[in-house]
Coordinates of C-alpha atoms in Angstrom, one line a residue:
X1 CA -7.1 30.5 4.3
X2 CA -8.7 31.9 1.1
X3 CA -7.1 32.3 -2.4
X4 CA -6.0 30.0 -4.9
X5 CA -2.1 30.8 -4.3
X6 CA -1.6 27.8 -2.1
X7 CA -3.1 25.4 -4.2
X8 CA -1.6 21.6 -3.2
X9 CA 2.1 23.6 -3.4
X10 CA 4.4 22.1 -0.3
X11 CA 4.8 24.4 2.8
X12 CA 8.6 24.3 3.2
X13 CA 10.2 25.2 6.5
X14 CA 12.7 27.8 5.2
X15 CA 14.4 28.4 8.7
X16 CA 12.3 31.0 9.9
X17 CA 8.9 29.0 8.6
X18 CA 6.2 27.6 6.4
X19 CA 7.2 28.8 2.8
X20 CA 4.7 29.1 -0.5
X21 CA 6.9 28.0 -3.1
X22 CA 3.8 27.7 -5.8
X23 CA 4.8 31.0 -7.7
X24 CA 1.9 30.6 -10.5
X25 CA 1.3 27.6 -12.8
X26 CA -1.8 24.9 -12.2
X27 CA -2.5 23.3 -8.7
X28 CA -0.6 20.4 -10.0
X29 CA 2.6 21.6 -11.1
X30 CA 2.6 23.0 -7.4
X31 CA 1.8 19.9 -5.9
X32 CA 4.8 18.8 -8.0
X33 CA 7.2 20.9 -6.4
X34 CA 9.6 19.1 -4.3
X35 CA 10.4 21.0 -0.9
X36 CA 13.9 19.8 0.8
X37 CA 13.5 16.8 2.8
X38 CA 15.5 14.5 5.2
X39 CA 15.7 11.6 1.7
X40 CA 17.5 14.0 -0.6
X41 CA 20.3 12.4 -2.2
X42 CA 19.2 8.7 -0.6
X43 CA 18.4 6.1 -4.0
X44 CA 15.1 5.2 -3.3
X45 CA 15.7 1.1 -2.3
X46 CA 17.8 2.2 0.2
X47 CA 14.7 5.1 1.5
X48 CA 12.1 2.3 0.8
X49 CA 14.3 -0.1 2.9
X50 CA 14.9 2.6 5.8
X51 CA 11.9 4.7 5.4
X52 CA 10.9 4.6 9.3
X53 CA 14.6 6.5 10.2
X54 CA 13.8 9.1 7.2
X55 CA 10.0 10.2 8.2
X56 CA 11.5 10.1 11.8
X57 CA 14.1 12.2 10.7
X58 CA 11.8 14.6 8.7
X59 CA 9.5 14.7 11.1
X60 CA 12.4 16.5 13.3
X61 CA 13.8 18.6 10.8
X62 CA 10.5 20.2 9.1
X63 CA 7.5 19.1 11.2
X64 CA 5.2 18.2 9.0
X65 CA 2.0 16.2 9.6
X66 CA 2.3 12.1 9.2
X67 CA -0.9 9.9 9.9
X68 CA -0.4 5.8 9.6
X69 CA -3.1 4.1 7.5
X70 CA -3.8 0.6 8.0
X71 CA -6.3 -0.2 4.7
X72 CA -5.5 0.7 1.2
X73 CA -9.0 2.4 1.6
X74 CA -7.7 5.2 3.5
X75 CA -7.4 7.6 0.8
X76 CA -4.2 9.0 0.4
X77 CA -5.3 11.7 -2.3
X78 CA -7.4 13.8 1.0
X79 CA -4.5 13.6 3.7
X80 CA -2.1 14.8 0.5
X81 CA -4.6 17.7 -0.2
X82 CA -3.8 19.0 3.4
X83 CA 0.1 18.8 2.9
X84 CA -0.1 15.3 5.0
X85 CA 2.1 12.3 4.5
X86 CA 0.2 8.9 4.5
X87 CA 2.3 5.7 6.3
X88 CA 0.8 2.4 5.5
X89 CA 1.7 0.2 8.3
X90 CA 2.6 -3.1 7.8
X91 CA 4.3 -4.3 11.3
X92 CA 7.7 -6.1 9.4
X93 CA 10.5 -6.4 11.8
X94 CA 9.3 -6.4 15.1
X95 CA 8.5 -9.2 17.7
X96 CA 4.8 -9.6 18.1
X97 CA 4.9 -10.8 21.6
X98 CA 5.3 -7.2 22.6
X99 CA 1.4 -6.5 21.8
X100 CA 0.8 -9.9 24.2
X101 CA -0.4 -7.5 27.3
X102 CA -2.9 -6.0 24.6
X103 CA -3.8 -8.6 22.4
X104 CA -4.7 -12.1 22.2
X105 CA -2.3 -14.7 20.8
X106 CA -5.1 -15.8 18.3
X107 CA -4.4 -12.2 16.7
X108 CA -2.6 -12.3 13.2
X109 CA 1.0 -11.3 13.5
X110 CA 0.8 -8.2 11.3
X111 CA -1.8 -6.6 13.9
X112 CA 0.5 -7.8 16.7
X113 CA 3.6 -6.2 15.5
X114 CA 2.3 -2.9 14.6
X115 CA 1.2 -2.6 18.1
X116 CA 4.5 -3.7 19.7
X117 CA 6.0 -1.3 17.1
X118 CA 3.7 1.6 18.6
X119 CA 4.3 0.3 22.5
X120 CA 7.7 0.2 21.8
X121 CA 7.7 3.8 20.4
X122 CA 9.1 3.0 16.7
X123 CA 6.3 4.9 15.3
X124 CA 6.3 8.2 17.9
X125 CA 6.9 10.0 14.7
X126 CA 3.3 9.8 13.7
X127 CA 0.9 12.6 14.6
X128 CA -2.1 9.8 14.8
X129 CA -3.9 6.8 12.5
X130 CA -6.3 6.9 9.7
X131 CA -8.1 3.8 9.1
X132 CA -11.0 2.5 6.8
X133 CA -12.6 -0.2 8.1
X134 CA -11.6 -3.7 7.1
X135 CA -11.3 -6.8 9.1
X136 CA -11.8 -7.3 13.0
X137 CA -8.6 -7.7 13.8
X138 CA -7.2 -4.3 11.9
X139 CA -10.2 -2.4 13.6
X140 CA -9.3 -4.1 16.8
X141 CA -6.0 -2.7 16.6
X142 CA -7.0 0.9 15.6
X143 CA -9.3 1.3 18.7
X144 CA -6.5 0.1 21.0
X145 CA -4.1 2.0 19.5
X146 CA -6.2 4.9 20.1
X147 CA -7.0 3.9 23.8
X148 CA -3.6 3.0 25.2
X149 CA -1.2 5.2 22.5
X150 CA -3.5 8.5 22.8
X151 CA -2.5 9.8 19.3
X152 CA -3.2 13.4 18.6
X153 CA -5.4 12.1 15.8
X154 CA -7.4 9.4 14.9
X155 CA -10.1 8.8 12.2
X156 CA -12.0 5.9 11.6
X157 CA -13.8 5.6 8.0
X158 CA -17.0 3.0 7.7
X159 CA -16.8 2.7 3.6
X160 CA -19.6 0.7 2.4
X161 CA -18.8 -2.9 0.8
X162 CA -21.8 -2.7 -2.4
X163 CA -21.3 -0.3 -5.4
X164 CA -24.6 1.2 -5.6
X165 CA -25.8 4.9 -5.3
X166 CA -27.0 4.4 -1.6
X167 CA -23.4 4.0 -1.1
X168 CA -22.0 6.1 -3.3
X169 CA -24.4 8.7 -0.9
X170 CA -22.8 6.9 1.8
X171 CA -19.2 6.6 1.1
X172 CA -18.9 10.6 0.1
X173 CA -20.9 11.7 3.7
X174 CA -17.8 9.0 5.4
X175 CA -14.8 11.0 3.4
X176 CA -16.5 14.6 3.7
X177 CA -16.3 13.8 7.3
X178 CA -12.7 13.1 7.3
X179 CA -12.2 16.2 5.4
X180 CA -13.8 17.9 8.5
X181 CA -11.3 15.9 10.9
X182 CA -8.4 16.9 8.7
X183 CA -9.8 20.7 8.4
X184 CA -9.8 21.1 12.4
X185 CA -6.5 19.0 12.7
X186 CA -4.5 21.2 10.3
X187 CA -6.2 24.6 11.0
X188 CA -6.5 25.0 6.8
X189 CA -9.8 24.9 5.1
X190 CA -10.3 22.1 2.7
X191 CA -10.1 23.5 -1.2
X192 CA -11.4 21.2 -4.1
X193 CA -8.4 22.4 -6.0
X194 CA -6.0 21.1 -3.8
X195 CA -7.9 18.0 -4.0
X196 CA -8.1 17.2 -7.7
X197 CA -4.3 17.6 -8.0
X198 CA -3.7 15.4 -5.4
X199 CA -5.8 12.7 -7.3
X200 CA -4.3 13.7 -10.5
X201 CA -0.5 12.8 -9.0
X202 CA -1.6 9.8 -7.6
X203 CA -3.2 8.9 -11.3
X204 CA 0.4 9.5 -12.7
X205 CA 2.0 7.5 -9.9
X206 CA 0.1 4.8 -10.5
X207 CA -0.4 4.8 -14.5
X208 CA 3.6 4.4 -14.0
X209 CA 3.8 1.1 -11.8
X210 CA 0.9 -0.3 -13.6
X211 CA 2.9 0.0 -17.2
X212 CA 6.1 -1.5 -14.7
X213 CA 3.7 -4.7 -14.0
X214 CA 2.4 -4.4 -17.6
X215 CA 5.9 -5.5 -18.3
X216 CA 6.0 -9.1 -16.7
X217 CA 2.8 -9.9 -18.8
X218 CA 4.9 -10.4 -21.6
X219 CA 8.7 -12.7 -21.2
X220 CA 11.0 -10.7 -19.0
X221 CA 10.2 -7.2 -17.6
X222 CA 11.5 -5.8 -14.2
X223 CA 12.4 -7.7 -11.3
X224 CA 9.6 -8.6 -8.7
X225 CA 11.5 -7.1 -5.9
X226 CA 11.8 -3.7 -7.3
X227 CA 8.3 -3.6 -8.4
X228 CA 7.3 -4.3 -4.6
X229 CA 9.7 -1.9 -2.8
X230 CA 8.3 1.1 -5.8
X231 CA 4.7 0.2 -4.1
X232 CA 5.5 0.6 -0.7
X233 CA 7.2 3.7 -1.9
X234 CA 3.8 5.1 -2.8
X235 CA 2.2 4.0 0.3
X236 CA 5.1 5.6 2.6
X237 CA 6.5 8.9 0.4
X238 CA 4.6 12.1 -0.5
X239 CA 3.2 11.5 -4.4
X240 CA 6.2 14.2 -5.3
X241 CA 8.9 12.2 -3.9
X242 CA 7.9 9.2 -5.5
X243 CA 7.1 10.5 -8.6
X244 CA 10.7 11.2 -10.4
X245 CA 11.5 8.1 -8.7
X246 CA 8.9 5.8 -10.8
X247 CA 9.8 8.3 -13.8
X248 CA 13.0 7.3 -14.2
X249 CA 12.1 3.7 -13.5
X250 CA 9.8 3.6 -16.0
X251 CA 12.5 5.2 -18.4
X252 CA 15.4 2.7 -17.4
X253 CA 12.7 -0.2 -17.7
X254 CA 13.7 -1.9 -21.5
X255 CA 17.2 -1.2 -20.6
X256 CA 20.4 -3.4 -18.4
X257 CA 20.0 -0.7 -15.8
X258 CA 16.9 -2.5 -14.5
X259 CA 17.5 -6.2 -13.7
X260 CA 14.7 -9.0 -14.2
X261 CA 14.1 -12.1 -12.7
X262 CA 15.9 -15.1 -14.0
X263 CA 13.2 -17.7 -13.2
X264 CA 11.3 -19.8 -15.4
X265 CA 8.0 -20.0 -13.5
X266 CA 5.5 -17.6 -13.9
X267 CA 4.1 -17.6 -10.1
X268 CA 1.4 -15.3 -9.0
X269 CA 1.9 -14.5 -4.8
X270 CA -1.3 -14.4 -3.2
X271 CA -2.5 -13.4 0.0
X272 CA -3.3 -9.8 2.9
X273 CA 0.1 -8.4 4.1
X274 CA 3.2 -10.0 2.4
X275 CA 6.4 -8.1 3.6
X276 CA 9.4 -10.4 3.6
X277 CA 11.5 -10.0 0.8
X278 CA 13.6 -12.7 2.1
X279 CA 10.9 -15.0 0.9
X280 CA 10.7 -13.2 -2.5
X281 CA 14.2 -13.6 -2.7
X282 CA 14.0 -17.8 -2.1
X283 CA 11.5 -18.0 -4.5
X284 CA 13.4 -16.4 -7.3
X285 CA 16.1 -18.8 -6.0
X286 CA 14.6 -21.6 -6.7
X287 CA 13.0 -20.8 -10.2
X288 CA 10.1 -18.7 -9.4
X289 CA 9.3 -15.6 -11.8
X290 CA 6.4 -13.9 -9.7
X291 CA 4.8 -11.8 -12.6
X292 CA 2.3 -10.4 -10.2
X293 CA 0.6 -10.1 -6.7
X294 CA -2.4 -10.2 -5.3
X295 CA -1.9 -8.6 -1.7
X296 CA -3.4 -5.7 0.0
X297 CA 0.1 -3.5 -0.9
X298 CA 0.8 -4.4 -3.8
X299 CA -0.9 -4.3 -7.6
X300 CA -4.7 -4.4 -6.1
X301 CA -3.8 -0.8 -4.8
X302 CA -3.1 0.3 -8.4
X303 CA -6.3 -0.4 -9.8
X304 CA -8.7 2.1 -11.1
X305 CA -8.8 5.5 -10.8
X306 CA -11.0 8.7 -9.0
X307 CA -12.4 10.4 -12.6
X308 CA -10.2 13.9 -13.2
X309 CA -13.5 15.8 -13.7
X310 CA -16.5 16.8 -11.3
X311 CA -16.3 16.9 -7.8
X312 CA -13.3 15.2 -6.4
X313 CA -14.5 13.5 -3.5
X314 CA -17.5 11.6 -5.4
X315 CA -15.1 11.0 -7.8
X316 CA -12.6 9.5 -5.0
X317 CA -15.6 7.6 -3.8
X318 CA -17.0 6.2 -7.0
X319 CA -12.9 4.8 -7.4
X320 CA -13.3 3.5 -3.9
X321 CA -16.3 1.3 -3.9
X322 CA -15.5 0.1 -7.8
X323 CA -12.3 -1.2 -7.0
X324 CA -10.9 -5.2 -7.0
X325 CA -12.4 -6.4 -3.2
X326 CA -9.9 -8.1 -0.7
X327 CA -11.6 -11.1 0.8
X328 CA -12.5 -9.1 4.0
X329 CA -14.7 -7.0 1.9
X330 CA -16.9 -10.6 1.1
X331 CA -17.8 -10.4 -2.2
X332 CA -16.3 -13.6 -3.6
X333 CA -18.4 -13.0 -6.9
X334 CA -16.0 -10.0 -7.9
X335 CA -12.8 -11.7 -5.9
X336 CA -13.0 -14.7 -7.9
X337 CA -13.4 -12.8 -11.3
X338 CA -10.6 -9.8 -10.4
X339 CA -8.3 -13.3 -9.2
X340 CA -9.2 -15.2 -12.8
X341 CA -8.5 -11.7 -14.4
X342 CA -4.9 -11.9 -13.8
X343 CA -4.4 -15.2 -14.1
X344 CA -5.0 -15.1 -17.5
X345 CA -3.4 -11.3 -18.3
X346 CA -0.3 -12.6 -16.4
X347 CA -0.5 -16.3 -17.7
X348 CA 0.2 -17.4 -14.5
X349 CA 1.7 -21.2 -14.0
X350 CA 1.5 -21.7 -10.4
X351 CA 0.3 -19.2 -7.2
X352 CA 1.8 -19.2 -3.8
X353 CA -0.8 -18.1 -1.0
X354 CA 1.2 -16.4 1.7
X355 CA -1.1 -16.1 4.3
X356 CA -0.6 -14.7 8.1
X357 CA -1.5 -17.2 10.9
X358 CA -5.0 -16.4 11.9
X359 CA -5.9 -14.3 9.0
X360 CA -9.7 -15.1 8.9
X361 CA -10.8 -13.5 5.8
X362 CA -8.2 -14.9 3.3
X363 CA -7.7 -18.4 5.0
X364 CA -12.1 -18.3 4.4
X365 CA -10.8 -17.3 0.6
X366 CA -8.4 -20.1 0.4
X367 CA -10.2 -23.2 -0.2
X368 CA -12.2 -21.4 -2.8
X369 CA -9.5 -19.9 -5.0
X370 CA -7.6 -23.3 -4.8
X371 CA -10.4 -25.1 -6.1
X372 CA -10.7 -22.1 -9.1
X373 CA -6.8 -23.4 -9.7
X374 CA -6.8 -26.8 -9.4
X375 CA -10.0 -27.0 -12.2
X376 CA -6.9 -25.2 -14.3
X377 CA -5.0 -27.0 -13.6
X378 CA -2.5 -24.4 -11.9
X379 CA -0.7 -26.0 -9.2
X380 CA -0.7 -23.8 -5.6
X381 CA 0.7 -23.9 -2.0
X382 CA -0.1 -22.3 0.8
X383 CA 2.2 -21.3 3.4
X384 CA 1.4 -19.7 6.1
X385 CA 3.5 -17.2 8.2
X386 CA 3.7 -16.0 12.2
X387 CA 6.2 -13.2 12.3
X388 CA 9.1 -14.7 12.1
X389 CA 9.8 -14.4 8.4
X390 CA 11.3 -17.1 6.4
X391 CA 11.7 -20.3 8.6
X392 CA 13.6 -23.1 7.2
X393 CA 10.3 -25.4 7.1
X394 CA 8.8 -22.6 4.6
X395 CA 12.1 -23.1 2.7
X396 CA 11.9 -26.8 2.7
X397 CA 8.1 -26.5 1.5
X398 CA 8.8 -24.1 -1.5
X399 CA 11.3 -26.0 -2.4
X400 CA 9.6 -29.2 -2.1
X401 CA 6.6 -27.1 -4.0
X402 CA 9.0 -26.3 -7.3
X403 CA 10.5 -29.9 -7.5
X404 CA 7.0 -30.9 -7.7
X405 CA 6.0 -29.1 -10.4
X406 CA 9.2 -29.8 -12.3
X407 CA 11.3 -25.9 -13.1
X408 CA 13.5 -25.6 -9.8
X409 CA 16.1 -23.2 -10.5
X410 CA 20.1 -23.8 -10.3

């Protein structure tokens, strides 16, 4: 494919076919473009909330291209530059015990319900998984997937943990590969256009929900809830569908349209995958304002951005290898100052660590970051979850937790 014409502008099925709508203007304003898809006219908690039935349903209606991701560090801005949706997996609903004839019970329960997810066919509308790796357990899952699933596609990036040029050489050799992948998968050659106004969406996107959390730094702002379900939005939605959601969002913010959260505690939530917004929920209950997160789908994936000018894949990678470290990419130097960073912007009062049952890397983390706390004087509690969501002992412990530190709610 050759020309500029095409330049990141959606490929609508028009009944008979793929059509350009990019009539002129820069690669971005194409990109921005909004083709007809099966979430028109659906307010976007209620897509966020059913988002598996839409990109089903789309899937159906226009065929377009969806890969899962299971890392942040699977870059959404390259599977967008080839009209591809990105799906961050998470596993939330399902029974893990369905992955038991794959994997071990000593698996975390995330891992083990996106594979009984995918056995049980509630992600058939995927075209194949994109993954960065991360911890054992998530690369486990991606080769097994691969092995027993047989998706059409399936790409595995080795992203280096240091920041220095030998991995900046490093990390742009791992993404030009996938660019190759994604070339022979989609049958379109790879443009850098395209690429830079992907990144330059994503950049607005996320400039947006970073001035949303912005808000909690300060005495009210929006609630937590909201703030979570417009991340996952990002991570499940084409950058265009997303975009006029967060813009009026952002709009509505300092307004009654956008409710806060009543509680008095300011409560950072800590910990990998942390899905349940039935436990968000009891902690707002009971008093708990939580002003921010530090989880591997929420704020952590705002942070930093690829550089606008230059090539857009060393810019992509330079963003990759600079940004805030989970704990399975063991660098506890940077962890602990990115964790004391936004303690202190968010004036945090007290941090919950939600942490999934056998989740080496950020039970390793634990004891650490406690002891950063408790010389703070910031009282924590760890609870620790197995799929089932929120039990009544986890109840009985937060609520035992915000007695103890004196501001339970009504």
């Amino acid at each position: 494919m050759t020309g500029n014409a095409h330049l990141c502008a959606p490929f609508v099925r028009d009944r008979g076919g793929f059509v350009n709508h990019n009539s002129g203007g820069t690669a971005v304003e194409g990109c921005r473009r909004r083709r007809e898809t099966a979430w028109d006219g659906v307010a976007w908690r209620d897509a966020v909330a059913n988002h598996p039935h839409l990109l089903k349903a789309e899937k159906a209606r226009s065929g377009r291209i969806l890969l899962g991701t299971l890392c942040a560090h699977a870059p959404p801005e390259i599977l967008h530059a080839f009209d591809i949706v990105p799906v961050r997996l998470w596993g939330a609903g399902a029974d893990p015990g369905g992955a038991d004839p794959l994997l071990q019970s000593f698996i975390c329960p995330p891992v083990r319900q996106i594979m009984a997810m995918g056995l049980a066919g509630r992600y058939d509308f995927l075209d194949g998984l994109v993954h960065a790796y991360s911890c054992d357990a998530a690369c486990g899952l991606f080769n097994i997937w691969r092995r027993n699933l047989h998706p059409k596609f399936a790409f595995q990036l080795s992203l280096p943990y240091m920041d220095t040029p030998e991995a900046l050489a490093y990390a742009q050799v791992e993404f030009r590969r996938l660019i190759t992948a994604l070339e022979t998968l989609t049958d379109r050659a790879y443009e850098p256009e395209r690429l830079r106004a992907a990144i330059g969406l994503y950049r607005e996107a996320r400039a947006l929900l970073r001035r949303a959390y912005a808000r909690k730094r300060q005495d009210g702002g929006p609630a937590y809830v909201d703030l979570y379900r417009l991340s996952l939005a990002l991570q499940v939605f084409p950058v265009e569908t997303v975009l006029p959601w967060l813009t009026a969002f952002d709009a509505a913010a300092d307004g009654p349209a956008v409710a806060g959260d009543a509680g008095t505690t300011r409560l950072m939530i800590s910990g990998s995958l942390c899905a349940d917004e039935a436990l968000f929920t009891e902690i707002a209950a009971l008093g708990g304002n939580i002003v921010v997160d530090d989880t591997c789908i929420g704020y952590r994936t705002l942070l930093g951005e690829a550089a606008p000018e230059g090539d857009p894949v060393t810019a992509l990678a330079r963003h990759h290898l600079a940004r805030p470290p989970c704990s399975a990419r063991a660098d506890f130097p940077a962890r602990r100052a990115y964790f004391l960073e936004q303690i202190e912007a968010f004036r945090v009062e007290a941090v919950v660590f939600i942490h999934q049952k056998f989740c080496d890397p950020h039970l390793a983390d634990h004891p650490f970051l406690k002891t950063l706390l408790e010389e703070r004087g910031i009282p924590s509690l760890q609870v620790e979850l197995e799929g089932e969501g929120l039990t009544g002992q986890i109840r009985t412990r937060l609520g035992g937790f915000f007695e103890m530190i004196g501001k339970n709610g009504p």
